[in-house]
mmCIF file of C-alpha atoms in Angstrom:
data_model
loop_
_atom_site.group_PDB
_atom_site.id
_atom_site.type_symbol
_atom_site.label_atom_id
_atom_site.label_comp_id
_atom_site.label_asym_id
_atom_site.label_seq_id
_atom_site.Cartn_x
_atom_site.Cartn_y
_atom_site.Cartn_z
ATOM 1 C CA GLY N 636 21.625 75.439 63.819
ATOM 2 C CA THR N 637 20.925 76.856 67.282
ATOM 3 C CA LEU N 638 23.962 77.452 69.481
ATOM 4 C CA ILE N 639 23.243 75.574 72.715
ATOM 5 C CA ASN N 640 26.401 76.022 74.732
ATOM 6 C CA TRP N 641 29.793 77.705 74.586
ATOM 7 C CA GLY N 642 32.532 78.419 77.082
ATOM 8 C CA TYR N 643 36.179 78.971 77.876
ATOM 9 C CA ILE N 644 38.143 78.224 81.049
ATOM 10 C CA PRO N 645 41.636 79.783 81.241
ATOM 11 C CA THR N 646 43.550 78.197 84.122
ATOM 12 C CA PHE N 647 46.775 78.965 85.982
ATOM 13 C CA GLN N 648 48.416 76.123 87.902
ATOM 14 C CA ALA N 649 51.565 76.028 89.996
ATOM 15 C CA GLU N 650 53.142 72.679 90.834
ATOM 16 C CA PHE N 651 55.358 72.105 93.844
ATOM 17 C CA SER N 652 57.161 69.149 95.376
ATOM 18 C CA ARG N 653 55.401 66.222 97.081
ATOM 19 C CA GLN N 654 52.369 66.259 94.781
ATOM 20 C CA THR N 655 51.293 69.774 95.759
ATOM 21 C CA THR N 656 49.424 71.974 93.280
ATOM 22 C CA LEU N 657 47.748 75.380 93.559
ATOM 23 C CA SER N 658 45.447 76.563 90.773
ATOM 24 C CA TYR N 659 43.099 79.381 89.761
ATOM 25 C CA ALA N 660 40.543 79.222 86.972
ATOM 26 C CA PHE N 661 37.982 81.567 85.439
ATOM 27 C CA ALA N 662 35.102 80.133 83.430
ATOM 28 C CA GLU N 663 32.807 82.130 81.155
ATOM 29 C CA GLU N 664 29.990 80.066 79.687
ATOM 30 C CA GLY N 665 26.853 80.615 77.660
ATOM 31 C CA GLU N 666 23.789 78.376 77.577
ATOM 32 C CA THR N 667 20.509 78.471 75.648
ATOM 33 C CA LEU N 668 17.377 76.926 77.158
ATOM 34 C CA ARG N 669 14.473 76.145 74.825
ATOM 35 C CA PRO N 670 10.742 75.425 75.260
ATOM 36 C CA ARG N 671 11.538 71.766 74.529
ATOM 37 C CA ASP N 672 13.858 71.781 77.574
ATOM 38 C CA PHE N 673 11.376 73.504 79.950
ATOM 39 C CA SER N 674 7.683 73.592 79.037
ATOM 40 C CA VAL N 675 7.181 76.846 80.946
ATOM 41 C CA LEU N 676 9.321 78.686 78.375
ATOM 42 C CA THR N 677 7.630 80.303 75.372
ATOM 43 C CA ARG N 678 10.886 81.175 73.600
ATOM 44 C CA ASN N 679 14.605 80.487 73.757
ATOM 45 C CA ILE N 680 16.410 82.148 76.678
ATOM 46 C CA ASP N 681 20.150 82.825 76.653
ATOM 47 C CA PHE N 682 22.186 82.802 79.863
ATOM 48 C CA VAL N 683 25.790 83.885 80.358
ATOM 49 C CA ARG N 684 27.283 82.547 83.570
ATOM 50 C CA HIS N 685 30.732 82.760 85.074
ATOM 51 C CA THR N 686 32.648 80.910 87.757
ATOM 52 C CA GLU N 687 35.941 81.568 89.525
ATOM 53 C CA GLU N 688 37.757 78.707 91.213
ATOM 54 C CA VAL N 689 40.685 78.355 93.613
ATOM 55 C CA SER N 690 41.969 74.911 94.529
ATOM 56 C CA LEU N 691 44.788 73.335 96.508
ATOM 57 C CA LYS N 692 45.875 69.705 96.503
ATOM 58 C CA SER N 693 48.744 68.303 98.507
ATOM 59 C CA ASN N 694 50.276 65.043 99.706
ATOM 60 C CA TYR N 695 53.125 66.813 101.462
ATOM 61 C CA PHE N 696 52.997 64.320 104.321
ATOM 62 C CA ARG N 697 52.971 60.642 103.395
ATOM 63 C CA GLN N 698 50.128 59.801 105.778
ATOM 64 C CA ILE N 699 47.980 62.885 105.122
ATOM 65 C CA GLY N 700 46.446 64.174 101.891
ATOM 66 C CA VAL N 701 44.501 67.426 101.514
ATOM 67 C CA SER N 702 42.277 68.716 98.730
ATOM 68 C CA ILE N 703 40.360 72.027 98.891
ATOM 69 C CA ASP N 704 38.271 73.573 96.116
ATOM 70 C CA TYR N 705 36.221 76.795 96.358
ATOM 71 C CA ARG N 706 34.091 78.314 93.579
ATOM 72 C CA TRP N 707 31.896 81.388 93.247
ATOM 73 C CA GLY N 708 29.982 83.139 90.487
ATOM 74 C CA THR N 709 26.619 82.781 88.753
ATOM 75 C CA ARG N 710 24.772 79.614 87.775
ATOM 76 C CA VAL N 711 21.399 78.725 86.303
ATOM 77 C CA ASN N 712 18.747 77.605 88.790
ATOM 78 C CA TYR N 713 17.035 74.854 86.799
ATOM 79 C CA ALA N 714 14.772 73.910 89.739
ATOM 80 C CA ALA N 715 12.692 77.102 89.824
ATOM 81 C CA PRO N 716 9.288 77.036 91.600
ATOM 82 C CA GLY N 717 6.419 75.489 89.657
ATOM 83 C CA GLY N 718 5.299 77.629 86.730
ATOM 84 C CA GLN N 719 8.421 79.812 86.794
ATOM 85 C CA ALA N 720 11.241 79.884 84.269
ATOM 86 C CA PRO N 721 14.818 78.988 85.220
ATOM 87 C CA PHE N 722 16.801 82.027 86.298
ATOM 88 C CA LEU N 723 20.381 83.092 86.932
ATOM 89 C CA ALA N 724 21.430 82.929 90.584
ATOM 90 C CA ARG N 725 24.565 83.505 92.612
ATOM 91 C CA GLY N 726 26.365 80.272 93.352
ATOM 92 C CA ASN N 727 29.016 79.252 95.852
ATOM 93 C CA SER N 728 30.480 75.816 96.396
ATOM 94 C CA ALA N 729 33.262 74.234 98.389
ATOM 95 C CA THR N 730 34.749 70.762 98.527
ATOM 96 C CA ALA N 731 37.272 69.730 101.158
ATOM 97 C CA THR N 732 38.800 66.280 101.493
ATOM 98 C CA LEU N 733 41.173 65.039 104.177
ATOM 99 C CA THR N 734 42.759 61.653 103.470
ATOM 100 C CA LEU N 735 44.391 59.785 106.355
ATOM 101 C CA ARG N 736 46.617 56.708 106.063
ATOM 102 C CA PRO N 737 47.344 55.771 109.705
ATOM 103 C CA THR N 738 48.580 52.309 108.679
ATOM 104 C CA ARG N 739 49.495 50.617 105.409
ATOM 105 C CA SER N 740 46.225 48.674 105.462
ATOM 106 C CA LEU N 741 43.824 51.500 106.401
ATOM 107 C CA LYS N 742 42.794 54.532 104.355
ATOM 108 C CA ILE N 743 40.208 57.088 105.540
ATOM 109 C CA ASP N 744 38.705 59.733 103.240
ATOM 110 C CA ASN N 745 36.720 62.500 104.963
ATOM 111 C CA THR N 746 34.864 64.823 102.598
ATOM 112 C CA TYR N 747 32.667 67.890 103.055
ATOM 113 C CA LEU N 748 30.717 69.277 100.098
ATOM 114 C CA TRP N 749 28.726 72.509 100.228
ATOM 115 C CA PHE N 750 26.663 74.131 97.502
ATOM 116 C CA ARG N 751 24.578 77.312 97.837
ATOM 117 C CA PHE N 752 22.332 79.343 95.557
ATOM 118 C CA ARG N 753 21.264 82.917 96.350
ATOM 119 C CA ASP N 754 18.766 85.138 94.576
ATOM 120 C CA SER N 755 20.632 87.766 92.540
ATOM 121 C CA THR N 756 18.197 90.563 93.450
ATOM 122 C CA THR N 757 17.408 90.034 97.137
ATOM 123 C CA ASN N 758 20.456 87.922 98.080
ATOM 124 C CA ALA N 759 18.042 85.559 99.841
ATOM 125 C CA ALA N 760 18.981 81.890 100.020
ATOM 126 C CA VAL N 761 17.524 79.709 97.267
ATOM 127 C CA PHE N 762 18.868 76.513 98.770
ATOM 128 C CA ASN N 763 21.851 75.133 100.661
ATOM 129 C CA ASN N 764 23.177 71.607 100.208
ATOM 130 C CA HIS N 765 25.545 70.040 102.762
ATOM 131 C CA ILE N 766 27.118 66.600 102.350
ATOM 132 C CA ILE N 767 29.462 65.058 104.925
ATOM 133 C CA ARG N 768 31.039 61.727 104.006
ATOM 134 C CA SER N 769 33.546 59.385 105.634
ATOM 135 C CA LYS N 770 34.918 56.401 103.738
ATOM 136 C CA PHE N 771 37.033 53.691 105.405
ATOM 137 C CA ASN N 772 39.003 51.093 103.452
ATOM 138 C CA TRP N 773 40.722 48.253 105.323
ATOM 139 C CA GLN N 774 42.932 45.845 103.357
ATOM 140 C CA PHE N 775 43.504 43.128 105.949
ATOM 141 C CA THR N 776 45.148 40.674 103.556
ATOM 142 C CA ARG N 777 45.641 40.457 99.832
ATOM 143 C CA GLU N 778 42.296 38.648 99.611
ATOM 144 C CA LEU N 779 40.205 40.231 102.382
ATOM 145 C CA SER N 780 39.085 43.879 102.504
ATOM 146 C CA VAL N 781 36.292 45.922 104.104
ATOM 147 C CA ARG N 782 34.790 49.217 103.001
ATOM 148 C CA VAL N 783 32.499 51.412 105.122
ATOM 149 C CA ILE N 784 30.842 54.626 103.906
ATOM 150 C CA LEU N 785 28.912 56.964 106.221
ATOM 151 C CA GLN N 786 27.170 59.950 104.618
ATOM 152 C CA TYR N 787 24.889 62.758 105.808
ATOM 153 C CA ASN N 788 23.099 64.853 103.189
ATOM 154 C CA ALA N 789 20.921 67.900 103.898
ATOM 155 C CA VAL N 790 19.076 70.113 101.410
ATOM 156 C CA LEU N 791 17.697 73.294 102.975
ATOM 157 C CA ALA N 792 15.333 74.852 100.428
ATOM 158 C CA ASN N 793 13.470 78.157 100.177
ATOM 159 C CA SER N 794 10.127 77.474 98.470
ATOM 160 C CA ARG N 795 9.963 81.075 97.204
ATOM 161 C CA PHE N 796 12.823 80.413 94.797
ATOM 162 C CA THR N 797 13.027 76.651 94.171
ATOM 163 C CA SER N 798 10.910 73.560 93.680
ATOM 164 C CA LEU N 799 13.390 71.522 95.734
ATOM 165 C CA LYS N 800 12.165 70.281 99.098
ATOM 166 C CA THR N 801 14.017 70.448 102.392
ATOM 167 C CA ASN N 802 15.428 66.997 102.951
ATOM 168 C CA LYS N 803 17.805 65.328 105.404
ATOM 169 C CA ASN N 804 19.289 61.883 104.954
ATOM 170 C CA PHE N 805 21.836 59.637 106.661
ATOM 171 C CA ASN N 806 23.208 56.572 104.902
ATOM 172 C CA GLY N 807 25.503 53.801 106.088
ATOM 173 C CA ASP N 808 27.039 51.306 103.654
ATOM 174 C CA PHE N 809 29.144 48.238 104.539
ATOM 175 C CA LEU N 810 30.888 45.960 102.037
ATOM 176 C CA LEU N 811 33.155 42.979 102.707
ATOM 177 C CA THR N 812 35.151 41.586 99.790
ATOM 178 C CA TYR N 813 37.007 38.292 99.622
ATOM 179 C CA LEU N 814 39.039 37.821 96.447
ATOM 180 C CA VAL N 815 39.192 34.090 95.833
ATOM 181 C CA THR N 816 41.100 34.416 92.557
ATOM 182 C CA PRO N 817 41.749 37.413 90.273
ATOM 183 C CA GLY N 818 38.508 36.548 88.426
ATOM 184 C CA THR N 819 36.354 35.389 91.322
ATOM 185 C CA ALA N 820 35.256 37.338 94.388
ATOM 186 C CA LEU N 821 32.726 37.005 97.194
ATOM 187 C CA TYR N 822 30.874 40.153 98.323
ATOM 188 C CA VAL N 823 28.790 40.625 101.481
ATOM 189 C CA GLY N 824 27.154 44.017 101.929
ATOM 190 C CA TYR N 825 24.637 45.907 104.027
ATOM 191 C CA ASN N 826 23.036 49.319 103.509
ATOM 192 C CA GLY N 827 20.972 51.322 105.988
ATOM 193 C CA ASN N 828 19.184 54.615 105.356
ATOM 194 C CA LEU N 829 17.501 57.195 107.623
ATOM 195 C CA GLN N 830 15.519 60.109 106.201
ATOM 196 C CA ASN N 831 13.095 62.742 107.431
ATOM 197 C CA ILE N 832 9.551 62.144 106.185
ATOM 198 C CA ASN N 833 6.246 64.011 106.180
ATOM 199 C CA LEU N 834 3.349 62.634 108.205
ATOM 200 C CA LEU N 835 0.174 63.070 106.157
ATOM 201 C CA ALA N 836 -3.455 62.863 107.348
ATOM 202 C CA THR N 837 -5.350 59.982 105.698
ATOM 203 C CA PRO N 838 -8.797 58.444 106.312
ATOM 204 C CA THR N 839 -7.141 55.766 108.424
ATOM 205 C CA GLY N 840 -4.904 58.144 110.382
ATOM 206 C CA ARG N 841 -1.521 59.766 109.932
ATOM 207 C CA GLU N 842 0.890 57.916 107.652
#
């Protein structure tokens, strides 16, 4: 019998030729967090958050596709510092994708994702998250294809406002596919990962 979530998202969208759309949306949403959701809570807490969004998508040129999405408003910071209750913060996010098709057999998707929280009172950064990704798809023949994904991910956290830790990561993923028949395929893949780590003092030295 407890209302957990409600919301409405009126949206305006204009459609143009060559798969081009421009849209604006406004979201108003309510959410109730309970002690069973977060042990630090002693009672139910109601949040009302809002988000505005502007986006553009276009394949105006046959070999180039563009997608841009920007949002701003307020969001709930679920990852508050230890012992603190979740709180409402200012949020901004952006996603931009550039798709290139230089040849019929090659498709390249380049994506940048950014997400930021700021404290509503001091305007100080809670955390910033940056993700840069490139994805290559080569279709050499009907049977043989190769996919490569390169991704860099960085979380820059402020320990005063979040339990998240600053973290940086680079990942490379390679996958070769050979389609023997429509129901049988051979896959060969490789994944490599680089990440910042903490060196800790132990009885046997730093590890």
